[in-house]
């Protein structure tokens, strides 16, 4: 054989893309992502079922009184008090949302557009502190207003972040003074 024929015999065309294999991988990956999402959703629903013993959330009284403080910001969720990663999802407490807080002599009114509103009576308030994290949200030190309250025999921490973080200190002072006033009146 001549060298020209040998050279022509060694030449090959480029590999053709195997579209069936690529489509198979993409479909497989999409099914895996859907499975992970479904498992996360089922875990969220299971957590809500475990917390089913939590009673319905109180609603604001018809005449709550004059507003002592108001704030707009974000509601970042509620957890079991002292366990900042144990999210409470029952009754919509796990749903992050915008929030409008109003502190009155009757308690703390939590209005959440797009999520269920609730009210924390002054007798249920236990403490307000500046924190840095709650259930998947970590901020700088003092970047989160954490209100501890009791509901259904359970202590709950709820995390709020104001649109103006400088307001947090006034909220901590006002809520804690209300708690102290309520305790001294109850001791009489």
PDB file of C-alpha atoms in Angstrom:
ATOM      1  CA  UNK A   1       0.000   0.000   0.000  1.00  0.00           C
ATOM      2  CA  UNK A   2       1.048   3.452  -0.733  1.00  0.00           C
ATOM      3  CA  UNK A   3       1.621   5.928   2.093  1.00  0.00           C
ATOM      4  CA  UNK A   4      -1.262   8.131   0.890  1.00  0.00           C
ATOM      5  CA  UNK A   5      -3.760   5.279   1.329  1.00  0.00           C
ATOM      6  CA  UNK A   6      -2.424   4.505   4.838  1.00  0.00           C
ATOM      7  CA  UNK A   7      -2.786   8.126   5.900  1.00  0.00           C
ATOM      8  CA  UNK A   8      -6.336   8.280   4.599  1.00  0.00           C
ATOM      9  CA  UNK A   9      -7.223   5.067   6.447  1.00  0.00           C
ATOM     10  CA  UNK A  10      -6.016   6.506   9.803  1.00  0.00           C
ATOM     11  CA  UNK A  11      -8.184   9.594   9.603  1.00  0.00           C
ATOM     12  CA  UNK A  12     -11.406   9.498  11.601  1.00  0.00           C
ATOM     13  CA  UNK A  13     -14.302  11.859  11.841  1.00  0.00           C
ATOM     14  CA  UNK A  14     -15.026  13.608  15.152  1.00  0.00           C
ATOM     15  CA  UNK A  15     -17.079  11.774  17.758  1.00  0.00           C
ATOM     16  CA  UNK A  16     -20.778  12.453  17.455  1.00  0.00           C
ATOM     17  CA  UNK A  17     -22.389  13.722  20.650  1.00  0.00           C
ATOM     18  CA  UNK A  18     -24.441  11.027  22.305  1.00  0.00           C
ATOM     19  CA  UNK A  19     -27.601  13.064  22.972  1.00  0.00           C
ATOM     20  CA  UNK A  20     -29.462  10.183  24.559  1.00  0.00           C
ATOM     21  CA  UNK A  21     -26.812   9.879  27.283  1.00  0.00           C
ATOM     22  CA  UNK A  22     -26.784  13.637  27.924  1.00  0.00           C
ATOM     23  CA  UNK A  23     -30.566  13.840  28.125  1.00  0.00           C
ATOM     24  CA  UNK A  24     -30.536  10.838  30.463  1.00  0.00           C
ATOM     25  CA  UNK A  25     -28.063  12.562  32.812  1.00  0.00           C
ATOM     26  CA  UNK A  26     -30.070  15.807  32.824  1.00  0.00           C
ATOM     27  CA  UNK A  27     -33.333  13.986  33.534  1.00  0.00           C
ATOM     28  CA  UNK A  28     -31.621  11.975  36.268  1.00  0.00           C
ATOM     29  CA  UNK A  29     -30.238  15.131  37.871  1.00  0.00           C
ATOM     30  CA  UNK A  30     -33.644  16.842  37.739  1.00  0.00           C
ATOM     31  CA  UNK A  31     -35.270  13.809  39.364  1.00  0.00           C
ATOM     32  CA  UNK A  32     -32.633  13.850  42.113  1.00  0.00           C
ATOM     33  CA  UNK A  33     -33.226  17.564  42.809  1.00  0.00           C
ATOM     34  CA  UNK A  34     -36.999  16.958  42.877  1.00  0.00           C
ATOM     35  CA  UNK A  35     -36.498  14.085  45.349  1.00  0.00           C
ATOM     36  CA  UNK A  36     -34.365  16.241  47.661  1.00  0.00           C
ATOM     37  CA  UNK A  37     -36.950  19.045  47.526  1.00  0.00           C
ATOM     38  CA  UNK A  38     -39.778  16.583  48.273  1.00  0.00           C
ATOM     39  CA  UNK A  39     -37.859  15.135  51.250  1.00  0.00           C
ATOM     40  CA  UNK A  40     -37.253  18.639  52.644  1.00  0.00           C
ATOM     41  CA  UNK A  41     -40.957  19.462  52.269  1.00  0.00           C
ATOM     42  CA  UNK A  42     -41.974  16.230  54.005  1.00  0.00           C
ATOM     43  CA  UNK A  43     -39.534  16.996  56.842  1.00  0.00           C
ATOM     44  CA  UNK A  44     -41.096  20.442  57.271  1.00  0.00           C
ATOM     45  CA  UNK A  45     -44.601  18.898  57.394  1.00  0.00           C
ATOM     46  CA  UNK A  46     -43.404  16.217  59.844  1.00  0.00           C
ATOM     47  CA  UNK A  47     -41.943  18.899  62.131  1.00  0.00           C
ATOM     48  CA  UNK A  48     -45.314  20.698  62.047  1.00  0.00           C
ATOM     49  CA  UNK A  49     -47.060  17.453  63.002  1.00  0.00           C
ATOM     50  CA  UNK A  50     -44.676  16.943  65.947  1.00  0.00           C
ATOM     51  CA  UNK A  51     -45.464  20.472  67.132  1.00  0.00           C
ATOM     52  CA  UNK A  52     -49.219  19.940  66.742  1.00  0.00           C
ATOM     53  CA  UNK A  53     -49.718  20.190  70.512  1.00  0.00           C
ATOM     54  CA  UNK A  54     -49.002  23.933  70.351  1.00  0.00           C
ATOM     55  CA  UNK A  55     -52.337  25.743  70.805  1.00  0.00           C
ATOM     56  CA  UNK A  56     -53.667  28.294  68.327  1.00  0.00           C
ATOM     57  CA  UNK A  57     -51.857  31.614  68.458  1.00  0.00           C
ATOM     58  CA  UNK A  58     -53.601  34.434  70.313  1.00  0.00           C
ATOM     59  CA  UNK A  59     -55.046  37.313  68.318  1.00  0.00           C
ATOM     60  CA  UNK A  60     -54.861  40.984  69.186  1.00  0.00           C
ATOM     61  CA  UNK A  61     -57.594  42.353  71.426  1.00  0.00           C
ATOM     62  CA  UNK A  62     -60.179  44.601  69.801  1.00  0.00           C
ATOM     63  CA  UNK A  63     -58.888  47.573  71.828  1.00  0.00           C
ATOM     64  CA  UNK A  64     -55.150  47.003  72.391  1.00  0.00           C
ATOM     65  CA  UNK A  65     -54.449  50.514  73.658  1.00  0.00           C
ATOM     66  CA  UNK A  66     -52.074  53.214  72.543  1.00  0.00           C
ATOM     67  CA  UNK A  67     -48.897  52.198  70.755  1.00  0.00           C
ATOM     68  CA  UNK A  68     -45.744  52.595  72.836  1.00  0.00           C
ATOM     69  CA  UNK A  69     -43.423  51.585  69.982  1.00  0.00           C
ATOM     70  CA  UNK A  70     -43.870  50.573  66.356  1.00  0.00           C
ATOM     71  CA  UNK A  71     -41.410  48.954  63.995  1.00  0.00           C
ATOM     72  CA  UNK A  72     -41.310  47.582  60.475  1.00  0.00           C
ATOM     73  CA  UNK A  73     -38.814  44.963  59.408  1.00  0.00           C
ATOM     74  CA  UNK A  74     -38.458  41.215  58.973  1.00  0.00           C
ATOM     75  CA  UNK A  75     -39.732  38.295  61.000  1.00  0.00           C
ATOM     76  CA  UNK A  76     -37.073  35.572  60.845  1.00  0.00           C
ATOM     77  CA  UNK A  77     -38.893  32.786  62.659  1.00  0.00           C
ATOM     78  CA  UNK A  78     -39.468  31.250  66.043  1.00  0.00           C
ATOM     79  CA  UNK A  79     -37.529  28.545  67.866  1.00  0.00           C
ATOM     80  CA  UNK A  80     -37.652  26.709  71.157  1.00  0.00           C
ATOM     81  CA  UNK A  81     -36.227  29.153  73.717  1.00  0.00           C
ATOM     82  CA  UNK A  82     -32.471  28.810  74.119  1.00  0.00           C
ATOM     83  CA  UNK A  83     -32.169  26.449  71.125  1.00  0.00           C
ATOM     84  CA  UNK A  84     -31.662  28.794  68.211  1.00  0.00           C
ATOM     85  CA  UNK A  85     -31.682  25.995  65.600  1.00  0.00           C
ATOM     86  CA  UNK A  86     -34.880  24.201  66.756  1.00  0.00           C
ATOM     87  CA  UNK A  87     -37.348  25.998  64.471  1.00  0.00           C
ATOM     88  CA  UNK A  88     -41.044  25.974  65.350  1.00  0.00           C
ATOM     89  CA  UNK A  89     -43.178  25.646  62.225  1.00  0.00           C
ATOM     90  CA  UNK A  90     -46.643  25.019  63.723  1.00  0.00           C
ATOM     91  CA  UNK A  91     -49.297  27.681  63.017  1.00  0.00           C
ATOM     92  CA  UNK A  92     -47.036  29.469  60.530  1.00  0.00           C
ATOM     93  CA  UNK A  93     -44.386  30.453  63.093  1.00  0.00           C
ATOM     94  CA  UNK A  94     -41.668  29.098  60.790  1.00  0.00           C
ATOM     95  CA  UNK A  95     -42.622  31.315  57.856  1.00  0.00           C
ATOM     96  CA  UNK A  96     -40.265  34.236  57.272  1.00  0.00           C
ATOM     97  CA  UNK A  97     -41.985  37.438  56.248  1.00  0.00           C
ATOM     98  CA  UNK A  98     -42.148  41.180  56.476  1.00  0.00           C
ATOM     99  CA  UNK A  99     -43.455  42.330  59.845  1.00  0.00           C
ATOM    100  CA  UNK A 100     -45.064  45.298  61.532  1.00  0.00           C
ATOM    101  CA  UNK A 101     -44.613  45.218  65.316  1.00  0.00           C
ATOM    102  CA  UNK A 102     -46.655  47.308  67.695  1.00  0.00           C
ATOM    103  CA  UNK A 103     -45.975  47.325  71.427  1.00  0.00           C
ATOM    104  CA  UNK A 104     -48.943  48.369  73.558  1.00  0.00           C
ATOM    105  CA  UNK A 105     -49.818  48.038  77.245  1.00  0.00           C
ATOM    106  CA  UNK A 106     -51.697  44.847  76.299  1.00  0.00           C
ATOM    107  CA  UNK A 107     -48.687  43.195  74.636  1.00  0.00           C
ATOM    108  CA  UNK A 108     -46.863  42.769  71.333  1.00  0.00           C
ATOM    109  CA  UNK A 109     -48.918  42.729  68.131  1.00  0.00           C
ATOM    110  CA  UNK A 110     -47.150  40.940  65.264  1.00  0.00           C
ATOM    111  CA  UNK A 111     -48.711  41.714  61.868  1.00  0.00           C
ATOM    112  CA  UNK A 112     -47.219  39.749  58.980  1.00  0.00           C
ATOM    113  CA  UNK A 113     -48.458  40.490  55.463  1.00  0.00           C
ATOM    114  CA  UNK A 114     -48.744  37.206  53.602  1.00  0.00           C
ATOM    115  CA  UNK A 115     -48.488  35.093  56.782  1.00  0.00           C
ATOM    116  CA  UNK A 116     -50.591  34.574  59.892  1.00  0.00           C
ATOM    117  CA  UNK A 117     -50.588  37.391  62.438  1.00  0.00           C
ATOM    118  CA  UNK A 118     -50.321  36.748  66.160  1.00  0.00           C
ATOM    119  CA  UNK A 119     -50.345  38.579  69.464  1.00  0.00           C
ATOM    120  CA  UNK A 120     -48.139  38.087  72.512  1.00  0.00           C
ATOM    121  CA  UNK A 121     -49.973  39.205  75.671  1.00  0.00           C
ATOM    122  CA  UNK A 122     -47.866  41.146  78.186  1.00  0.00           C
ATOM    123  CA  UNK A 123     -48.322  38.288  80.694  1.00  0.00           C
ATOM    124  CA  UNK A 124     -46.692  35.854  78.255  1.00  0.00           C
ATOM    125  CA  UNK A 125     -43.606  38.009  77.606  1.00  0.00           C
ATOM    126  CA  UNK A 126     -40.505  36.705  79.403  1.00  0.00           C
ATOM    127  CA  UNK A 127     -37.499  38.581  78.013  1.00  0.00           C
ATOM    128  CA  UNK A 128     -36.156  40.640  75.141  1.00  0.00           C
ATOM    129  CA  UNK A 129     -32.494  40.557  74.155  1.00  0.00           C
ATOM    130  CA  UNK A 130     -30.255  41.520  71.274  1.00  0.00           C
ATOM    131  CA  UNK A 131     -29.088  38.384  69.508  1.00  0.00           C
ATOM    132  CA  UNK A 132     -27.107  37.452  66.459  1.00  0.00           C
ATOM    133  CA  UNK A 133     -28.922  34.438  65.078  1.00  0.00           C
ATOM    134  CA  UNK A 134     -32.052  32.343  64.931  1.00  0.00           C
ATOM    135  CA  UNK A 135     -32.908  29.250  62.852  1.00  0.00           C
ATOM    136  CA  UNK A 136     -30.826  29.731  59.747  1.00  0.00           C
ATOM    137  CA  UNK A 137     -30.356  33.490  59.980  1.00  0.00           C
ATOM    138  CA  UNK A 138     -27.080  34.773  61.419  1.00  0.00           C
ATOM    139  CA  UNK A 139     -26.363  38.474  61.683  1.00  0.00           C
ATOM    140  CA  UNK A 140     -23.824  40.653  63.420  1.00  0.00           C
ATOM    141  CA  UNK A 141     -23.947  40.826  67.209  1.00  0.00           C
ATOM    142  CA  UNK A 142     -27.041  42.769  68.258  1.00  0.00           C
ATOM    143  CA  UNK A 143     -28.540  42.653  64.766  1.00  0.00           C
ATOM    144  CA  UNK A 144     -31.615  40.718  65.853  1.00  0.00           C
ATOM    145  CA  UNK A 145     -34.330  41.495  68.399  1.00  0.00           C
ATOM    146  CA  UNK A 146     -35.140  38.191  70.124  1.00  0.00           C
ATOM    147  CA  UNK A 147     -38.337  38.134  72.182  1.00  0.00           C
ATOM    148  CA  UNK A 148     -38.861  35.190  74.539  1.00  0.00           C
ATOM    149  CA  UNK A 149     -42.475  34.403  75.352  1.00  0.00           C
ATOM    150  CA  UNK A 150     -44.565  31.547  76.703  1.00  0.00           C
ATOM    151  CA  UNK A 151     -47.343  29.819  74.792  1.00  0.00           C
ATOM    152  CA  UNK A 152     -48.991  26.540  75.627  1.00  0.00           C
ATOM    153  CA  UNK A 153     -46.490  25.803  78.411  1.00  0.00           C
ATOM    154  CA  UNK A 154     -43.589  26.199  75.986  1.00  0.00           C
ATOM    155  CA  UNK A 155     -40.996  28.979  75.922  1.00  0.00           C
ATOM    156  CA  UNK A 156     -40.519  30.399  72.430  1.00  0.00           C
ATOM    157  CA  UNK A 157     -37.898  32.759  70.994  1.00  0.00           C
ATOM    158  CA  UNK A 158     -39.067  34.891  68.074  1.00  0.00           C
ATOM    159  CA  UNK A 159     -36.535  36.825  66.002  1.00  0.00           C
ATOM    160  CA  UNK A 160     -37.189  40.219  64.432  1.00  0.00           C
ATOM    161  CA  UNK A 161     -34.933  42.582  62.514  1.00  0.00           C
ATOM    162  CA  UNK A 162     -35.933  46.193  62.165  1.00  0.00           C
ATOM    163  CA  UNK A 163     -35.454  48.150  58.965  1.00  0.00           C
ATOM    164  CA  UNK A 164     -33.439  50.467  61.254  1.00  0.00           C
ATOM    165  CA  UNK A 165     -31.292  48.302  63.568  1.00  0.00           C
ATOM    166  CA  UNK A 166     -30.645  51.246  65.905  1.00  0.00           C
ATOM    167  CA  UNK A 167     -34.239  50.794  67.166  1.00  0.00           C
ATOM    168  CA  UNK A 168     -33.512  47.399  68.727  1.00  0.00           C
ATOM    169  CA  UNK A 169     -32.122  48.803  71.993  1.00  0.00           C
ATOM    170  CA  UNK A 170     -35.278  50.831  72.676  1.00  0.00           C
ATOM    171  CA  UNK A 171     -37.396  47.734  72.057  1.00  0.00           C
ATOM    172  CA  UNK A 172     -35.332  45.630  74.477  1.00  0.00           C
ATOM    173  CA  UNK A 173     -35.630  48.313  77.166  1.00  0.00           C
ATOM    174  CA  UNK A 174     -39.374  48.832  76.644  1.00  0.00           C
ATOM    175  CA  UNK A 175     -40.287  45.133  76.624  1.00  0.00           C
ATOM    176  CA  UNK A 176     -38.122  44.292  79.644  1.00  0.00           C
ATOM    177  CA  UNK A 177     -39.537  47.239  81.619  1.00  0.00           C
ATOM    178  CA  UNK A 178     -43.071  46.028  80.795  1.00  0.00           C
ATOM    179  CA  UNK A 179     -42.149  42.543  82.015  1.00  0.00           C
ATOM    180  CA  UNK A 180     -40.662  43.904  85.260  1.00  0.00           C
ATOM    181  CA  UNK A 181     -43.710  46.134  85.818  1.00  0.00           C
ATOM    182  CA  UNK A 182     -46.060  43.202  85.197  1.00  0.00           C
ATOM    183  CA  UNK A 183     -44.099  40.981  87.623  1.00  0.00           C
ATOM    184  CA  UNK A 184     -44.102  43.588  90.402  1.00  0.00           C
ATOM    185  CA  UNK A 185     -47.840  44.204  89.960  1.00  0.00           C
ATOM    186  CA  UNK A 186     -48.473  40.452  90.007  1.00  0.00           C
ATOM    187  CA  UNK A 187     -46.466  40.057  93.234  1.00  0.00           C
ATOM    188  CA  UNK A 188     -48.740  42.504  95.076  1.00  0.00           C
TER     189      UNK A 188
END
